[in-house]
mmCIF file of C-alpha atoms in Angstrom:
data_model
loop_
_atom_site.group_PDB
_atom_site.id
_atom_site.type_symbol
_atom_site.label_atom_id
_atom_site.label_comp_id
_atom_site.label_asym_id
_atom_site.label_seq_id
_atom_site.Cartn_x
_atom_site.Cartn_y
_atom_site.Cartn_z
ATOM 1 C CA MET A 1 284.314 -32.095 42.372
ATOM 2 C CA ARG A 2 287.568 -31.362 40.854
ATOM 3 C CA LYS A 3 290.421 -30.168 43.100
ATOM 4 C CA TRP A 4 293.001 -27.614 42.247
ATOM 5 C CA TRP A 5 296.238 -27.945 43.942
ATOM 6 C CA ALA A 6 298.603 -25.004 44.262
ATOM 7 C CA VAL A 7 301.854 -25.588 42.540
ATOM 8 C CA PRO A 8 304.636 -24.889 45.120
ATOM 9 C CA LYS A 9 306.612 -21.879 44.080
ATOM 10 C CA ILE A 10 310.140 -22.560 43.049
ATOM 11 C CA VAL A 11 312.671 -20.212 44.974
ATOM 12 C CA ASP A 12 315.857 -19.319 43.317
ATOM 13 C CA HIS A 13 318.094 -19.093 46.364
ATOM 14 C CA ASP A 14 320.889 -17.590 44.332
ATOM 15 C CA ASP A 15 318.698 -14.891 43.218
ATOM 16 C CA ARG A 16 317.556 -14.316 46.769
ATOM 17 C CA ARG A 17 320.979 -14.073 48.146
ATOM 18 C CA ARG A 18 321.763 -11.631 45.429
ATOM 19 C CA HIS A 19 318.830 -9.703 46.278
ATOM 20 C CA ILE A 20 319.706 -9.396 49.810
ATOM 21 C CA ALA A 21 323.447 -8.450 48.959
ATOM 22 C CA GLU A 22 322.334 -5.759 46.736
ATOM 23 C CA ALA A 23 319.914 -4.335 49.390
ATOM 24 C CA VAL A 24 323.005 -4.263 51.735
ATOM 25 C CA HIS A 25 324.900 -2.343 48.873
ATOM 26 C CA ARG A 26 322.360 0.190 48.610
ATOM 27 C CA ILE A 27 322.222 0.792 52.416
ATOM 28 C CA ILE A 28 325.909 1.155 52.623
ATOM 29 C CA HIS A 29 326.064 3.417 49.581
ATOM 30 C CA ASP A 30 323.328 5.846 50.697
ATOM 31 C CA ARG A 31 323.472 5.541 54.710
ATOM 32 C CA GLY A 32 326.801 3.854 55.730
ATOM 33 C CA MET A 33 327.860 0.581 56.945
ATOM 34 C CA GLU A 34 326.653 1.451 60.580
ATOM 35 C CA SER A 35 323.290 1.407 59.130
ATOM 36 C CA VAL A 36 323.149 -2.213 58.069
ATOM 37 C CA SER A 37 320.861 -4.277 60.270
ATOM 38 C CA LEU A 38 318.437 -7.325 59.717
ATOM 39 C CA ARG A 39 315.424 -4.902 59.989
ATOM 40 C CA GLU A 40 316.816 -2.342 57.460
ATOM 41 C CA VAL A 41 317.998 -4.950 55.024
ATOM 42 C CA ALA A 42 314.737 -6.650 55.011
ATOM 43 C CA ALA A 43 312.732 -3.235 54.376
ATOM 44 C CA GLU A 44 315.514 -2.534 51.711
ATOM 45 C CA ALA A 45 314.851 -5.936 50.139
ATOM 46 C CA GLY A 46 310.971 -5.773 50.278
ATOM 47 C CA MET A 47 311.327 -9.060 52.191
ATOM 48 C CA SER A 48 310.205 -10.388 55.573
ATOM 49 C CA MET A 49 312.731 -10.468 58.418
ATOM 50 C CA GLY A 50 312.099 -14.289 58.471
ATOM 51 C CA ALA A 51 312.707 -14.773 54.790
ATOM 52 C CA VAL A 52 316.005 -12.721 55.220
ATOM 53 C CA GLN A 53 316.943 -14.819 58.367
ATOM 54 C CA TYR A 54 316.535 -18.025 56.193
ATOM 55 C CA TYR A 55 319.919 -16.731 54.528
ATOM 56 C CA VAL A 56 321.683 -14.685 56.982
ATOM 57 C CA THR A 57 321.079 -14.183 60.610
ATOM 58 C CA THR A 58 323.724 -11.530 61.758
ATOM 59 C CA LYS A 59 325.021 -8.338 60.701
ATOM 60 C CA ASN A 60 328.338 -9.871 59.983
ATOM 61 C CA GLN A 61 326.786 -12.570 57.834
ATOM 62 C CA MET A 62 325.055 -10.006 55.701
ATOM 63 C CA LEU A 63 328.257 -7.949 55.149
ATOM 64 C CA LEU A 64 330.258 -11.040 54.183
ATOM 65 C CA LEU A 65 327.344 -11.995 51.761
ATOM 66 C CA ALA A 66 327.561 -8.383 50.246
ATOM 67 C CA LEU A 67 331.239 -8.506 49.946
ATOM 68 C CA GLU A 68 330.988 -11.712 48.307
ATOM 69 C CA HIS A 69 328.693 -10.237 45.695
ATOM 70 C CA ILE A 70 331.060 -7.566 45.129
ATOM 71 C CA GLY A 71 333.608 -10.230 44.302
ATOM 72 C CA ILE A 72 331.386 -11.814 41.770
ATOM 73 C CA TRP A 73 330.539 -8.532 40.331
ATOM 74 C CA ILE A 74 334.247 -8.022 39.598
ATOM 75 C CA GLY A 75 334.548 -11.650 38.204
ATOM 76 C CA ASN A 76 331.793 -10.999 35.820
ATOM 77 C CA ARG A 77 333.182 -7.669 34.647
ATOM 78 C CA VAL A 78 336.669 -9.270 34.172
ATOM 79 C CA ALA A 79 335.035 -12.289 32.360
ATOM 80 C CA ALA A 80 333.216 -9.999 30.031
ATOM 81 C CA VAL A 81 336.380 -8.254 29.043
ATOM 82 C CA ALA A 82 338.344 -11.535 28.610
ATOM 83 C CA ALA A 83 335.532 -12.605 26.278
ATOM 84 C CA ARG A 84 336.420 -9.809 23.800
ATOM 85 C CA ARG A 85 339.755 -11.761 22.927
ATOM 86 C CA SER A 86 342.054 -8.825 23.067
ATOM 87 C CA THR A 87 345.686 -8.856 23.052
ATOM 88 C CA PRO A 88 347.174 -9.594 26.447
ATOM 89 C CA LEU A 89 348.166 -6.061 26.973
ATOM 90 C CA ASP A 90 344.746 -4.764 25.702
ATOM 91 C CA LEU A 91 343.249 -7.279 27.998
ATOM 92 C CA LEU A 92 345.152 -6.038 30.954
ATOM 93 C CA ARG A 93 344.560 -2.317 30.183
ATOM 94 C CA ASP A 94 340.721 -3.093 29.637
ATOM 95 C CA THR A 95 340.375 -5.113 32.703
ATOM 96 C CA VAL A 96 342.050 -2.265 35.025
ATOM 97 C CA LEU A 97 339.794 0.245 33.591
ATOM 98 C CA GLU A 98 336.760 -2.065 33.872
ATOM 99 C CA LEU A 99 337.200 -2.056 37.696
ATOM 100 C CA LEU A 100 337.828 1.803 38.038
ATOM 101 C CA PRO A 101 334.813 4.336 38.913
ATOM 102 C CA LEU A 102 334.541 5.601 35.326
ATOM 103 C CA ASP A 103 330.665 5.350 35.062
ATOM 104 C CA GLY A 104 327.657 5.209 37.145
ATOM 105 C CA GLU A 105 327.671 1.476 38.179
ATOM 106 C CA ARG A 106 331.364 1.308 38.590
ATOM 107 C CA GLY A 107 331.419 4.482 40.745
ATOM 108 C CA TYR A 108 328.478 2.907 42.983
ATOM 109 C CA LEU A 109 330.329 -0.262 43.635
ATOM 110 C CA ASN A 110 333.608 1.556 44.152
ATOM 111 C CA ARG A 111 332.023 3.513 46.734
ATOM 112 C CA VAL A 112 330.532 0.574 48.513
ATOM 113 C CA GLY A 113 334.017 -1.171 48.084
ATOM 114 C CA LEU A 114 335.769 1.520 49.811
ATOM 115 C CA ALA A 115 333.580 1.079 52.787
ATOM 116 C CA PHE A 116 334.605 -2.503 52.869
ATOM 117 C CA GLN A 117 338.175 -1.734 52.529
ATOM 118 C CA ALA A 118 337.990 0.414 55.822
ATOM 119 C CA SER A 119 335.738 -2.099 57.752
ATOM 120 C CA SER A 120 338.007 -4.923 56.657
ATOM 121 C CA VAL A 121 340.916 -3.474 58.476
ATOM 122 C CA VAL A 122 339.024 -4.178 62.020
ATOM 123 C CA ASP A 123 337.155 -7.223 60.881
ATOM 124 C CA ASP A 124 339.097 -10.568 60.489
ATOM 125 C CA HIS A 125 336.308 -12.340 58.357
ATOM 126 C CA GLN A 126 336.224 -9.446 56.030
ATOM 127 C CA ALA A 127 339.988 -9.318 55.772
ATOM 128 C CA VAL A 128 340.031 -12.989 54.784
ATOM 129 C CA ALA A 129 337.504 -12.535 52.051
ATOM 130 C CA MET A 130 339.487 -9.452 50.784
ATOM 131 C CA ARG A 131 342.806 -11.150 50.711
ATOM 132 C CA MET A 132 341.188 -13.967 48.529
ATOM 133 C CA GLY A 133 339.919 -11.429 46.200
ATOM 134 C CA TYR A 134 343.155 -9.614 45.941
ATOM 135 C CA SER A 135 345.016 -12.990 45.332
ATOM 136 C CA HIS A 136 342.659 -13.879 42.398
ATOM 137 C CA LEU A 137 342.983 -10.382 40.700
ATOM 138 C CA LEU A 138 346.875 -10.194 41.176
ATOM 139 C CA SER A 139 347.196 -13.637 39.829
ATOM 140 C CA PHE A 140 344.995 -12.400 36.647
ATOM 141 C CA PHE A 141 347.204 -9.428 36.298
ATOM 142 C CA ALA A 142 350.343 -11.403 36.582
ATOM 143 C CA GLU A 143 349.191 -13.929 34.061
ATOM 144 C CA GLN A 144 348.366 -11.336 31.525
ATOM 145 C CA ILE A 145 351.664 -9.492 32.041
ATOM 146 C CA ARG A 146 353.625 -12.809 31.500
ATOM 147 C CA ALA A 147 351.422 -13.343 28.317
ATOM 148 C CA ALA A 148 352.085 -9.959 26.986
ATOM 149 C CA GLN A 149 355.799 -10.477 27.764
ATOM 150 C CA ALA A 150 355.568 -13.728 25.682
ATOM 151 C CA ALA A 151 354.011 -11.705 22.814
ATOM 152 C CA GLY A 152 356.699 -9.339 22.883
ATOM 153 C CA GLN A 153 354.485 -6.437 24.236
ATOM 154 C CA LEU A 154 356.070 -5.943 27.344
ATOM 155 C CA ALA A 155 359.664 -5.923 28.411
ATOM 156 C CA ALA A 156 361.076 -9.557 29.009
ATOM 157 C CA HIS A 157 362.998 -8.562 32.337
ATOM 158 C CA LEU A 158 359.943 -7.387 34.204
ATOM 159 C CA ASP A 159 358.994 -9.460 37.276
ATOM 160 C CA ALA A 160 355.348 -10.116 36.507
ATOM 161 C CA ALA A 161 354.097 -10.659 40.140
ATOM 162 C CA LYS A 162 355.691 -7.392 41.294
ATOM 163 C CA GLU A 163 354.531 -5.517 38.255
ATOM 164 C CA ALA A 164 350.917 -6.947 39.076
ATOM 165 C CA SER A 165 351.033 -5.537 42.566
ATOM 166 C CA ILE A 166 352.265 -2.079 41.233
ATOM 167 C CA LEU A 167 349.585 -2.044 38.865
ATOM 168 C CA TYR A 168 347.010 -2.812 41.442
ATOM 169 C CA ALA A 169 348.342 -0.288 43.687
ATOM 170 C CA PHE A 170 348.078 2.416 40.781
ATOM 171 C CA ALA A 171 344.529 1.318 40.276
ATOM 172 C CA GLN A 172 343.490 1.370 43.986
ATOM 173 C CA GLY A 173 345.477 4.813 44.494
ATOM 174 C CA ILE A 174 343.257 6.502 42.134
ATOM 175 C CA VAL A 175 339.875 5.291 42.930
ATOM 176 C CA ASN A 176 339.151 8.085 45.509
ATOM 177 C CA ALA A 177 340.582 10.884 43.452
ATOM 178 C CA THR A 178 338.396 9.815 40.749
ATOM 179 C CA LEU A 179 335.126 9.506 42.734
ATOM 180 C CA VAL A 180 335.729 12.943 44.317
ATOM 181 C CA GLY A 181 336.178 14.332 40.782
ATOM 182 C CA HIS A 182 339.953 15.203 40.804
ATOM 183 C CA TYR A 183 340.355 12.926 37.615
ATOM 184 C CA THR A 184 338.062 12.717 34.711
ATOM 185 C CA PRO A 185 337.621 9.152 33.153
ATOM 186 C CA LYS A 186 339.983 10.516 30.089
ATOM 187 C CA GLU A 187 342.595 11.509 32.546
ATOM 188 C CA VAL A 188 342.480 8.095 34.404
ATOM 189 C CA ALA A 189 342.959 6.164 31.050
ATOM 190 C CA ALA A 190 345.692 8.505 29.898
ATOM 191 C CA LEU A 191 347.548 8.029 33.238
ATOM 192 C CA LEU A 192 347.016 4.090 32.824
ATOM 193 C CA ASP A 193 348.502 4.288 29.329
ATOM 194 C CA TYR A 194 351.423 6.314 30.421
ATOM 195 C CA HIS A 195 352.343 3.780 32.968
ATOM 196 C CA LEU A 196 351.895 0.671 30.741
ATOM 197 C CA ALA A 197 353.983 2.532 28.231
ATOM 198 C CA ARG A 198 356.985 2.444 30.459
ATOM 199 C CA LEU A 199 356.682 -1.343 30.728
ATOM 200 C CA ARG A 200 356.750 -2.039 26.874
ATOM 201 C CA ALA A 201 359.355 -3.861 25.133
ATOM 202 C CA GLU A 202 362.007 -1.842 23.624
#
């Protein structure tokens, strides 16, 4: 009698982590960070508690995993903008707009991101992760500002690092007002263009 042996299922661990992180995002978005628990995440992800515990065993670990995946989302969005091979100034502008809540997906993740910004003030592990993310993004902004200066698009006397911080502050400062409907996407783009116009080379 011929025996048929079951082929072991190949588990994509990165996909499982992403699946868990997205479940955490949905819970935070719909019910708030205080609703995140192993049981709730397992139910939201459609996984057993044991399967979730293979990857994360505490609420803090789940939150850090979810925060890490927001960073991955940001990195992917920035990479997609960079792949368009724009001029440095266009790349800078488009990157800022890509990270603002100007459509459904970006609004969703910005709302989740705001929850993490609040909790990271009192959670050292989240604060470390947030600082790393800030450093990468600010370095990218400063790099594009220097490239735009070299191309004659932005004034040569500007301090690229300081301008990167100011640009980031502008972007963060407009997120909440946009989420609650004070600014339309068109108005956000116009404000960003107004800011960048003041930095242009004469």
